[in-house]
Tab-separated table of C-alpha atoms in Angstrom:
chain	number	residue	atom	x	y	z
A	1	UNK	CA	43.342	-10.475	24.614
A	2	UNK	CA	40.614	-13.752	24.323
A	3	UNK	CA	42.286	-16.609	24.398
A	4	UNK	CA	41.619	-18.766	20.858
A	5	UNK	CA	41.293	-21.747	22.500
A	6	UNK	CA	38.618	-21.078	24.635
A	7	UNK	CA	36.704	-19.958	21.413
A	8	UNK	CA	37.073	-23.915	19.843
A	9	UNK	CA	36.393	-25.150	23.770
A	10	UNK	CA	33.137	-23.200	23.588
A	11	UNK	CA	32.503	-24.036	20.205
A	12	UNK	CA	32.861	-28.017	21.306
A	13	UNK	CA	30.900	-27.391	24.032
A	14	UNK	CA	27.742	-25.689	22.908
A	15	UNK	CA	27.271	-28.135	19.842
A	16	UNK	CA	24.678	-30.077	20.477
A	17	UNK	CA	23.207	-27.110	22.900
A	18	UNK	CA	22.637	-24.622	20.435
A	19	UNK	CA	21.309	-24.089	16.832
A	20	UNK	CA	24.323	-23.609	14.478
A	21	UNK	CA	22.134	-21.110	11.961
A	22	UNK	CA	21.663	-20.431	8.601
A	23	UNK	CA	23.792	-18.456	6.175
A	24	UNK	CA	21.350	-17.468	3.459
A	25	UNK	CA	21.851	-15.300	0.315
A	26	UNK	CA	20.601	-12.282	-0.043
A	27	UNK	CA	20.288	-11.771	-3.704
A	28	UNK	CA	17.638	-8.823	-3.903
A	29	UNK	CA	20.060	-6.944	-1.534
A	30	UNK	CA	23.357	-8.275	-3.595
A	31	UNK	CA	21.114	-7.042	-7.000
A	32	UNK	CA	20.950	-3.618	-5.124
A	33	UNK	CA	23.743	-2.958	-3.904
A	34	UNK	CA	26.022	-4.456	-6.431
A	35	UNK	CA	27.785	-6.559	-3.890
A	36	UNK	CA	26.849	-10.192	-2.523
A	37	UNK	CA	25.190	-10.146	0.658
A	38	UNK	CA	24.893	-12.708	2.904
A	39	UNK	CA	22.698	-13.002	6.363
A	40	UNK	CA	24.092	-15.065	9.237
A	41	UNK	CA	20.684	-15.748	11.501
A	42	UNK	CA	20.939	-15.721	14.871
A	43	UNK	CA	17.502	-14.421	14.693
A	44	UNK	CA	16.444	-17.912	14.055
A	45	UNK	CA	18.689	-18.880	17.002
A	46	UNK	CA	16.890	-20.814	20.097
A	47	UNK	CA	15.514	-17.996	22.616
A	48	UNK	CA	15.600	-15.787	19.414
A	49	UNK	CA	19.208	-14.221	19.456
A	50	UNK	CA	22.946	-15.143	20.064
A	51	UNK	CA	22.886	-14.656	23.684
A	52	UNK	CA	21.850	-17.826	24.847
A	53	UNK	CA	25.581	-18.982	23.255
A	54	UNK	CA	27.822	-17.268	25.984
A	55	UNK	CA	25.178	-17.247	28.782
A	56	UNK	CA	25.409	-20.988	27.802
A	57	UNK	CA	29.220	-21.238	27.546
A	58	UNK	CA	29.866	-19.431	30.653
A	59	UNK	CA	27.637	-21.403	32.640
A	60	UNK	CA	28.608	-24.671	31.911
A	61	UNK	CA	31.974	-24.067	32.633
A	62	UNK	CA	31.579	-23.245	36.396
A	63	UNK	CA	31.781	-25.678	38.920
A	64	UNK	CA	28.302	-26.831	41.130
A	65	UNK	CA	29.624	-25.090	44.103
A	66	UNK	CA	28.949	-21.905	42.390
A	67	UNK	CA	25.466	-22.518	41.317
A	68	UNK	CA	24.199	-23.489	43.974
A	69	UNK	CA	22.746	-19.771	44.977
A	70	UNK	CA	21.628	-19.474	41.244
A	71	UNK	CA	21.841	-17.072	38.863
A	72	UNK	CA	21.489	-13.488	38.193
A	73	UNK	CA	22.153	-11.109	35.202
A	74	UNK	CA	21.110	-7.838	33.820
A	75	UNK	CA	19.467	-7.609	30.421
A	76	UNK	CA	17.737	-6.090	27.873
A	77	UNK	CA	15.831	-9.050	26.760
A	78	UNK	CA	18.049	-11.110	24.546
A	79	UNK	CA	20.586	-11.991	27.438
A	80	UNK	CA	18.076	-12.459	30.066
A	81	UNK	CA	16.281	-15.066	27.654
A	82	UNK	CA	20.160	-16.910	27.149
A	83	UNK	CA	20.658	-16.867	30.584
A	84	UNK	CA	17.049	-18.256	31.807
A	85	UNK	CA	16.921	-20.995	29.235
A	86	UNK	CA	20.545	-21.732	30.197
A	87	UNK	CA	19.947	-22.094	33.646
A	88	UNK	CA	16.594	-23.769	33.464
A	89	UNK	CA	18.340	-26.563	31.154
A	90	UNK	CA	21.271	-26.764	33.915
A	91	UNK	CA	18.628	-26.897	37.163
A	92	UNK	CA	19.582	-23.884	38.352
A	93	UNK	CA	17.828	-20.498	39.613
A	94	UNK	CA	18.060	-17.849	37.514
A	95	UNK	CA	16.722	-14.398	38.149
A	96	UNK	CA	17.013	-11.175	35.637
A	97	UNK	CA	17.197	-7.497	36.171
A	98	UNK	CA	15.605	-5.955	33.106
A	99	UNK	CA	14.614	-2.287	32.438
A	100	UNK	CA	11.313	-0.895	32.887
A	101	UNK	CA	10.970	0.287	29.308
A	102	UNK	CA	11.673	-3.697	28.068
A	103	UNK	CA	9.466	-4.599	25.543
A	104	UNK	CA	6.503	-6.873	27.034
A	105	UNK	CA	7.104	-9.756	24.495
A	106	UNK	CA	10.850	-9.882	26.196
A	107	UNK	CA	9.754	-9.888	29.567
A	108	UNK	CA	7.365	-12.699	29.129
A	109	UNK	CA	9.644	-15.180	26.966
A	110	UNK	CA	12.526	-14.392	29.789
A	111	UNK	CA	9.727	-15.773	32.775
A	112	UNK	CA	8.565	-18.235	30.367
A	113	UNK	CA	12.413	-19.789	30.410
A	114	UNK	CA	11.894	-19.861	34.569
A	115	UNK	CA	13.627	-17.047	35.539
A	116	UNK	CA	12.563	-14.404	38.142
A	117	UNK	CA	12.067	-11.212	36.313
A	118	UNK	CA	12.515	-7.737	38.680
A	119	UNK	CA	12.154	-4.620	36.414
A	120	UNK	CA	14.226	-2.007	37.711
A	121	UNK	CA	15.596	1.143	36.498
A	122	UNK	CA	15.060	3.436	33.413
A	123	UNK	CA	17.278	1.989	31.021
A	124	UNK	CA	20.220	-1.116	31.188
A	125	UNK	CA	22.743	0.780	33.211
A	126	UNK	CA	20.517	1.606	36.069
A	127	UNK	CA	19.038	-2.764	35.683
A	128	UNK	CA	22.926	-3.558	35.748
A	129	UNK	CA	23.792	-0.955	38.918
A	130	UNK	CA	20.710	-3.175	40.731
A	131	UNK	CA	21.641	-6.667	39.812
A	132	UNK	CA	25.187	-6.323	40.781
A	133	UNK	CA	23.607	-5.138	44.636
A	134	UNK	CA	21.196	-8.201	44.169
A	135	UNK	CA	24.148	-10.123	43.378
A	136	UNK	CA	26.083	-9.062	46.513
A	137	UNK	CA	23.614	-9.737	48.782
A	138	UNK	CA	22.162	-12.944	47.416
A	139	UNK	CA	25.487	-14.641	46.610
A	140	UNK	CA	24.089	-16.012	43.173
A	141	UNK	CA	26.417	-16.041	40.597
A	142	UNK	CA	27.137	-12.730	38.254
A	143	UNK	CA	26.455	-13.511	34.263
A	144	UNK	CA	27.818	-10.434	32.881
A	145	UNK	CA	25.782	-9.990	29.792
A	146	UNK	CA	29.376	-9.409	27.288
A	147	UNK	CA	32.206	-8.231	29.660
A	148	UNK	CA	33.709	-11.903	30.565
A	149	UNK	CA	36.163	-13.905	28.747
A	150	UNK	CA	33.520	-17.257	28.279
A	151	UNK	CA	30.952	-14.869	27.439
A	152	UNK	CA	32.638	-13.627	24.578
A	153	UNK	CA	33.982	-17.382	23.736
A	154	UNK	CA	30.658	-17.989	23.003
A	155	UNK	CA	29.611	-15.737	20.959
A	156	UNK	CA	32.544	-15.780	19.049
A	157	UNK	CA	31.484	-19.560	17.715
A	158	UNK	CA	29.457	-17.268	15.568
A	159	UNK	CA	32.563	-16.404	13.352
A	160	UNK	CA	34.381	-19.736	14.057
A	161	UNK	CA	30.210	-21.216	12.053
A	162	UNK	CA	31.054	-18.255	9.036
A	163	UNK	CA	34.600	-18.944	7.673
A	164	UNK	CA	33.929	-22.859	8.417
A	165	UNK	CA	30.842	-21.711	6.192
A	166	UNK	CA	32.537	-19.335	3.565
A	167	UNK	CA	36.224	-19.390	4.471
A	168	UNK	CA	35.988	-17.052	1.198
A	169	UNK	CA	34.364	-14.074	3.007
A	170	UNK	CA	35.592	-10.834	2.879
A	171	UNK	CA	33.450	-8.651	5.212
A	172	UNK	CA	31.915	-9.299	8.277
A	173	UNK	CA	29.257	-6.477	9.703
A	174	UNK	CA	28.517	-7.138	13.410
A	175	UNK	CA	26.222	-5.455	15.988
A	176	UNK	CA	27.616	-3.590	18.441
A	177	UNK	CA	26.331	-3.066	22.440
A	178	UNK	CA	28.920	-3.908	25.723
A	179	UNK	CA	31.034	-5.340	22.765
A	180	UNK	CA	31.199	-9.343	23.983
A	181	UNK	CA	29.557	-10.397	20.274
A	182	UNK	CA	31.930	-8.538	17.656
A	183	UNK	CA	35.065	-9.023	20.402
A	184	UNK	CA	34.681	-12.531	20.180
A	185	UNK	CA	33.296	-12.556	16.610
A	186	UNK	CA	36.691	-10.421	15.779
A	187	UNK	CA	38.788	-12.589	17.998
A	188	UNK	CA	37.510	-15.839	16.363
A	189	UNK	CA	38.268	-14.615	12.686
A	190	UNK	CA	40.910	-12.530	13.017
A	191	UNK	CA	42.337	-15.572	14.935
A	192	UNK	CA	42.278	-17.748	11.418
A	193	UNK	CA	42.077	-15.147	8.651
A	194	UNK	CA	43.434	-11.760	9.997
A	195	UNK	CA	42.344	-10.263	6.302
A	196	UNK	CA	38.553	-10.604	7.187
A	197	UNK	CA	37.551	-7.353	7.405
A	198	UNK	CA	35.501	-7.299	10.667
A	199	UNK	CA	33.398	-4.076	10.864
A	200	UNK	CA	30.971	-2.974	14.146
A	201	UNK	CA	27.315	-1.349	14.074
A	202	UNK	CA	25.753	0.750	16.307
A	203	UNK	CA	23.007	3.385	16.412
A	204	UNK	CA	23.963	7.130	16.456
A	205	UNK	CA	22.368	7.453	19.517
A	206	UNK	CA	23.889	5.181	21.766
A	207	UNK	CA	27.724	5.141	20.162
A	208	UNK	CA	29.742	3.656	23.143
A	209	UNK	CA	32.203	1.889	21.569
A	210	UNK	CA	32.569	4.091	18.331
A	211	UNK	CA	33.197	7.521	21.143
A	212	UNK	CA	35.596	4.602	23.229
A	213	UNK	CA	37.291	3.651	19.920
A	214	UNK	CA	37.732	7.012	18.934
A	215	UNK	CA	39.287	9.013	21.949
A	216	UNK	CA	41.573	5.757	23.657
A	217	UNK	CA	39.744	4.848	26.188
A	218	UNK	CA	35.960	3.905	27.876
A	219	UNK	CA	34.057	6.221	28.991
A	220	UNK	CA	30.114	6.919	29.523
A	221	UNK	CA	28.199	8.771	26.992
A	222	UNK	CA	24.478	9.669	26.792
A	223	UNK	CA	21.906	7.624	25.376
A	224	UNK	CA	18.547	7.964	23.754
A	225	UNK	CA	15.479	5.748	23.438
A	226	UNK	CA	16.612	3.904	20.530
A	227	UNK	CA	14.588	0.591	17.596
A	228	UNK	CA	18.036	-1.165	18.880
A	229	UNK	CA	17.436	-1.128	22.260
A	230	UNK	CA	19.429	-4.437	22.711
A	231	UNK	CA	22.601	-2.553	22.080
A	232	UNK	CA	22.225	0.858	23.533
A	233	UNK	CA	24.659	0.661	26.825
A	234	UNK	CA	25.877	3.799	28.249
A	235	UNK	CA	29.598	2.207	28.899
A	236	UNK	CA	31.048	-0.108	26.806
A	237	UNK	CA	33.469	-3.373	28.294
A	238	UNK	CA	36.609	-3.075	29.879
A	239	UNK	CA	37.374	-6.488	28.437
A	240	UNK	CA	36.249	-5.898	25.303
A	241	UNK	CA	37.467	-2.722	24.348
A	242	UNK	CA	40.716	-3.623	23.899
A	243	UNK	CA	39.836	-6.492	21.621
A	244	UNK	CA	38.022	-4.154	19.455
A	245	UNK	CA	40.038	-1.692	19.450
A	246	UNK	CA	42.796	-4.376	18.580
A	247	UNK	CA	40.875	-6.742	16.300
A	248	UNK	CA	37.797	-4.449	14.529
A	249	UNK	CA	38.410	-2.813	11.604
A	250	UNK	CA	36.327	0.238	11.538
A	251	UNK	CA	32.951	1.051	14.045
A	252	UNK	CA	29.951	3.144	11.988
A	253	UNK	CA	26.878	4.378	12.928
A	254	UNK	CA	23.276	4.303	11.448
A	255	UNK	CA	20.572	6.745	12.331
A	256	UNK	CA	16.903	5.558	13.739
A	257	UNK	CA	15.439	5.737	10.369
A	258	UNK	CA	17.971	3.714	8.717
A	259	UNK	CA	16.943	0.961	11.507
A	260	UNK	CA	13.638	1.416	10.333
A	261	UNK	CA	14.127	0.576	6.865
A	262	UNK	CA	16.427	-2.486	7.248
A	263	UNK	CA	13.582	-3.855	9.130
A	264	UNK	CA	11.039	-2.910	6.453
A	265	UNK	CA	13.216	-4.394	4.343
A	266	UNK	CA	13.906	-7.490	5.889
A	267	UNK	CA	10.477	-8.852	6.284
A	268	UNK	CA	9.506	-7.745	2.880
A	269	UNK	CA	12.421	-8.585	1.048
A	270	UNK	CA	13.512	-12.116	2.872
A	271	UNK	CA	10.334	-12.702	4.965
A	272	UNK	CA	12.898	-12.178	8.364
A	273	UNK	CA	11.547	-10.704	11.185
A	274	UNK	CA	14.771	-9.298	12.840
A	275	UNK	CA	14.609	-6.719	15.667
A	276	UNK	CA	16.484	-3.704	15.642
A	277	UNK	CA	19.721	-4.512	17.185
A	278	UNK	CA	20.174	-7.379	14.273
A	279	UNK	CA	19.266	-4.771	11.798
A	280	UNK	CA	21.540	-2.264	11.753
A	281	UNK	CA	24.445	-3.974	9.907
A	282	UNK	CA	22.109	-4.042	6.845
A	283	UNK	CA	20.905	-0.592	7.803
A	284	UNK	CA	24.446	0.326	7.622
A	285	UNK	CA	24.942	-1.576	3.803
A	286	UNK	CA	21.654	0.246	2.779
A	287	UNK	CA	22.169	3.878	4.094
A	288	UNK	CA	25.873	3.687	2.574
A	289	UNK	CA	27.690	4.023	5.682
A	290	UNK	CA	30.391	2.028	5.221
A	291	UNK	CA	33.059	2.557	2.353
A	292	UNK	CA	35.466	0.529	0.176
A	293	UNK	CA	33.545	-3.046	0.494
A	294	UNK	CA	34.121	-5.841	-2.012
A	295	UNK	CA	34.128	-9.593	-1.940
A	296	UNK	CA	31.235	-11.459	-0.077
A	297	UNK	CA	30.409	-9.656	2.861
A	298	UNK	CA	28.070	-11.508	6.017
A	299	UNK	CA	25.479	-9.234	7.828
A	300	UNK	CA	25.172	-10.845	11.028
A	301	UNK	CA	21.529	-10.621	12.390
A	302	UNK	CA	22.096	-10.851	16.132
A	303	UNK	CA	17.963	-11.302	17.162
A	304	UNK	CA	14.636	-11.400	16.116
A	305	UNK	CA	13.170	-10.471	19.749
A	306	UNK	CA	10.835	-7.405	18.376
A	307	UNK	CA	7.444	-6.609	19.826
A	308	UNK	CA	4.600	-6.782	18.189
A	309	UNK	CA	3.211	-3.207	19.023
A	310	UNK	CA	6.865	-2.163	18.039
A	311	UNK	CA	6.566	-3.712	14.746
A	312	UNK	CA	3.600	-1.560	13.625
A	313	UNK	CA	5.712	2.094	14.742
A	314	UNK	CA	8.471	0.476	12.974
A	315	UNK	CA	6.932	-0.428	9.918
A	316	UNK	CA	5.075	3.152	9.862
A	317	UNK	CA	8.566	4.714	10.480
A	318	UNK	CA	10.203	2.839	7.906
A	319	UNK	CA	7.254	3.160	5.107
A	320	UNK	CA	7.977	6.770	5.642
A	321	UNK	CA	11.586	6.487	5.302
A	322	UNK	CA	11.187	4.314	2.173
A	323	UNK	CA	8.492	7.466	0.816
A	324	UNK	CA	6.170	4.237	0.685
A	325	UNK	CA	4.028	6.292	2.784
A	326	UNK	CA	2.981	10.115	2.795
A	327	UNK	CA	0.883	12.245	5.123
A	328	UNK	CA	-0.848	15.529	4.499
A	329	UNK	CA	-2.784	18.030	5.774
A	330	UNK	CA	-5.202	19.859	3.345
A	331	UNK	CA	-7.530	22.705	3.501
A	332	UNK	CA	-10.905	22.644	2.103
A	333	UNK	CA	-13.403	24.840	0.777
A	334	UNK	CA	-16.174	23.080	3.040
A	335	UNK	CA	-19.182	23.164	0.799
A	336	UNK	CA	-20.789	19.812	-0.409
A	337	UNK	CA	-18.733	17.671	-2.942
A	338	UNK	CA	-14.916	19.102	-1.647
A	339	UNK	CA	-13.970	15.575	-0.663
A	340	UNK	CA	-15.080	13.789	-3.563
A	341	UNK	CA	-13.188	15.985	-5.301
A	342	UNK	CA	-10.061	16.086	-3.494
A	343	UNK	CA	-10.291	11.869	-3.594
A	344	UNK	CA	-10.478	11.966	-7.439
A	345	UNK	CA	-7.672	14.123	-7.796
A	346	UNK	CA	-5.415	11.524	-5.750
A	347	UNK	CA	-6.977	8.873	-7.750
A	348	UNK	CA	-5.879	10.789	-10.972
A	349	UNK	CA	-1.974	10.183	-9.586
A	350	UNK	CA	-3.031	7.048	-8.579
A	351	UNK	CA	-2.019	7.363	-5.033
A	352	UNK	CA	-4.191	5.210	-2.617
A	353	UNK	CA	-5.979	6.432	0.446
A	354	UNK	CA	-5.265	4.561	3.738
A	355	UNK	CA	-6.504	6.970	6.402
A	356	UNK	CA	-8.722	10.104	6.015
A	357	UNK	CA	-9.893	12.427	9.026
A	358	UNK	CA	-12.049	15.660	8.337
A	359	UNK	CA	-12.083	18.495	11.319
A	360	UNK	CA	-14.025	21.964	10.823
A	361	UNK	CA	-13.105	23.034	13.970
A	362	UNK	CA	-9.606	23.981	14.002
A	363	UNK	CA	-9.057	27.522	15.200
A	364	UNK	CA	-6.501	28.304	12.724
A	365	UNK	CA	-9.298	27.768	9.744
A	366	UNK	CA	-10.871	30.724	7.789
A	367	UNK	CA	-14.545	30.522	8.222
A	368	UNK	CA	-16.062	28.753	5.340
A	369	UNK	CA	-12.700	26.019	5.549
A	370	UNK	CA	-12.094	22.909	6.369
A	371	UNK	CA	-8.781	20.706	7.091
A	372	UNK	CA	-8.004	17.377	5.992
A	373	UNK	CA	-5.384	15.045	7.276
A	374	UNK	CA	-4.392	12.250	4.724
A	375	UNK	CA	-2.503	9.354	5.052
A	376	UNK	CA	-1.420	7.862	1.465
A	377	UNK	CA	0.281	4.887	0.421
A	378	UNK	CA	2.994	5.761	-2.175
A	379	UNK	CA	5.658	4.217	-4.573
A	380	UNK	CA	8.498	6.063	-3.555
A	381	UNK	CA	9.915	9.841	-3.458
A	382	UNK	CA	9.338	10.322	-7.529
A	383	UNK	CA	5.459	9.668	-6.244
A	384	UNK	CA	5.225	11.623	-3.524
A	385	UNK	CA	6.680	14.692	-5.656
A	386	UNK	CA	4.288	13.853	-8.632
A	387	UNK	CA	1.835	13.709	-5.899
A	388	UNK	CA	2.441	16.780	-4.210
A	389	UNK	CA	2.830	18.855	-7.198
A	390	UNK	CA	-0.175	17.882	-8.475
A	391	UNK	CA	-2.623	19.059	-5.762
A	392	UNK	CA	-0.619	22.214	-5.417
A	393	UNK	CA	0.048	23.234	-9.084
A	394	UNK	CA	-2.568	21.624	-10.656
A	395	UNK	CA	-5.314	21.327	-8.255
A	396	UNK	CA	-4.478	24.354	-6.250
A	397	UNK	CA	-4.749	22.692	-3.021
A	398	UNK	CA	-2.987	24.420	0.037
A	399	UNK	CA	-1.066	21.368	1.029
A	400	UNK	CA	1.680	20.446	3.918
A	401	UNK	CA	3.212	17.523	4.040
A	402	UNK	CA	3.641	16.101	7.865
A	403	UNK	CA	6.522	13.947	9.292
């Protein structure tokens, strides 16, 4: 089990090293959802996400002597940033294993910090396998990215910052990866007020800790590209399973779409860019996941690390999800005047045109047809069925509707 007190030694120690962030209101969400929701933001966190506190913690508690070969980690993004910044504050060497599928913007920030970046490996597990060789042979010192005791002190200042905040709060909704954040987060709170209801996050598709959790014990389970690719690990902590198996109340999981939205949502809602590991405990809230909530209840967004080119596939994806945003494909009669005509008719259910292509030459078309593919921007599901109806029923357009 984490030891409280190193929690309050971290907490002392990273105070004037980190930002202590905002707890802001939610009220659109609270209106919504008939509950009041609150947003912890570590995605306005220096380096962009909570990692830099127990990179941080855990180097500042080691002694010179085991510096003095540097650094080296494993990460994602979010960690690698902590530890680089960390160690380029400290003086020392730092160098980061990252995946080759790590979003550029990641990559960059981590080299801006000083660090060596070496891209290795399809996905974090094979980065990690390769840093702990590097490690070995180099004799830098090992930052585990969430399976160390200071590691999880660290970020478990995050709950020490919410009930000094709102010692009223009910619910806390955590992101979950390795499982240093909510192990700490849970060890913190639970630590105080053991009726905080502490509740873990992760996608569907990368469900380490909820498979762990649920059958006793850690084991490795199958991954797919995932929005929250800061949390998708293929083995979960031998530290920190215990603890959350101990401390958490209940693990859920929250499909890709439902990422998709609570980022959508986010930006439009609370002008928050958060990337898709700090998303998913509002993704959960939204996609009604999680049952039996009341009292104020803190969604903790872990990072705001997204990159750019994601942020246009996830906005698309999430319109979609929302029905903000409706594709078709439409045959023609292909005689003069047959588009004019099929734009009127979307004008008449005041639907609004974003993209139009026109191709004659699709071998599936009757001679004398032509297909349209239409990309519309909608007001929700009721629209796109008004929509839909219309050009079929009304119209007597042949009309599918594409994912």
């Amino acid at each position: 089990m984490l030891d409280f007190n190193l929690i309050t030694e971290a907490k002392d120690r990273l105070e004037k090293r980190v930002r202590r962030t905002e707890i802001i209101k939610a009220q659109r969400f609270s209106e919504q959802l008939g509950l009041p929701i609150y947003f912890k933001c570590e995605n306005l966190q220096r380096t962009g996400a909570f990692k830099i506190r127990g990179a941080m913690n855990f180097m500042t508690c080691q002694p010179k002597e085991l510096l003095k070969n540097g650094v080296i980690t494993a990460s994602a993004g979010n960690h690698a940033q902590g530890v680089a910044f960390s160690a380029d504050l400290l003086g020392v060497k730092s160098t980061v294993y990252m995946p080759e599928t790590t979003p550029p913007q990641k990559v960059f920030s981590t080299k801006d910090y000083g660090a060596e970046v070496v891209l290795e490996g399809k996905n974090f597990d094979e980065a990690y396998t390769a840093s702990i060789m590097a490690s070995e042979k180099s004799g830098a010192l090992y930052v585990h990215p969430f399976d160390d005791p200071l590691v999880m002190a660290g970020q478990g200042t995050i709950g020490l910052e919410i009930l000094e905040d709102m010692p009223d709060v009910s619910n806390i909704l955590v992101p979950v990866g390795g499982g240093g954040l909510i192990a700490g987060i849970a060890a913190a709170v639970k630590g105080i007020n053991p009726n905080v209801r502490v509740i873990g996050v992760e996608t569907a598709v990368a469900p380490s800790m909820y498979h762990a959790v649920e059958s006793g014990s850690v084991t490795e389970v199958p991954i797919s590209v995932t929005l929250a690719d800061g949390i998708a690990v293929k083995k979960v902590g031998e530290n920190t399973f215990p603890i959350v198996k101990e401390l958490v109340d209940d693990i859920v999981l929250v499909q890709e779409e439902d990422i998709a939205l609570a980022i959508v949502a986010l930006l439009e809602r609370n002008k928050l860019l958060v990337e898709g590991a700090g998303a998913v405990p509002l993704a959960a809230l939204l996609s009604g996941s999680i049952e039996g909530l009341s009292g104020k209840t803190v969604c903790l967004l872990s990072g705001g690390n997204i990159d750019v080119k994601t942020i246009s596939v996830v906005v698309e994806r999430g319109l979609l999800a929302a029905g903000r945003y409706l594709k078709l494909r439409i045959e023609l009669d292909d005689v003069p005047g047959a588009l004019a005509r099929l734009s009127a008719e979307i004008a008449t259910v005041k639907a609004n045109i974003s993209i139009i292509t026109h191709d004659r030459r699709a071998k599936s078309l009757p001679i004398g047809k032509t297909e349209v593919n239409i990309e519309l921007e909608t007001r929700g599901y009721e629209h796109i069925k008004e929509i839909i109806e219309h050009l079929r029923e009304v119209a007597g357009y042949k009309v599918e509707a594409m994912s």
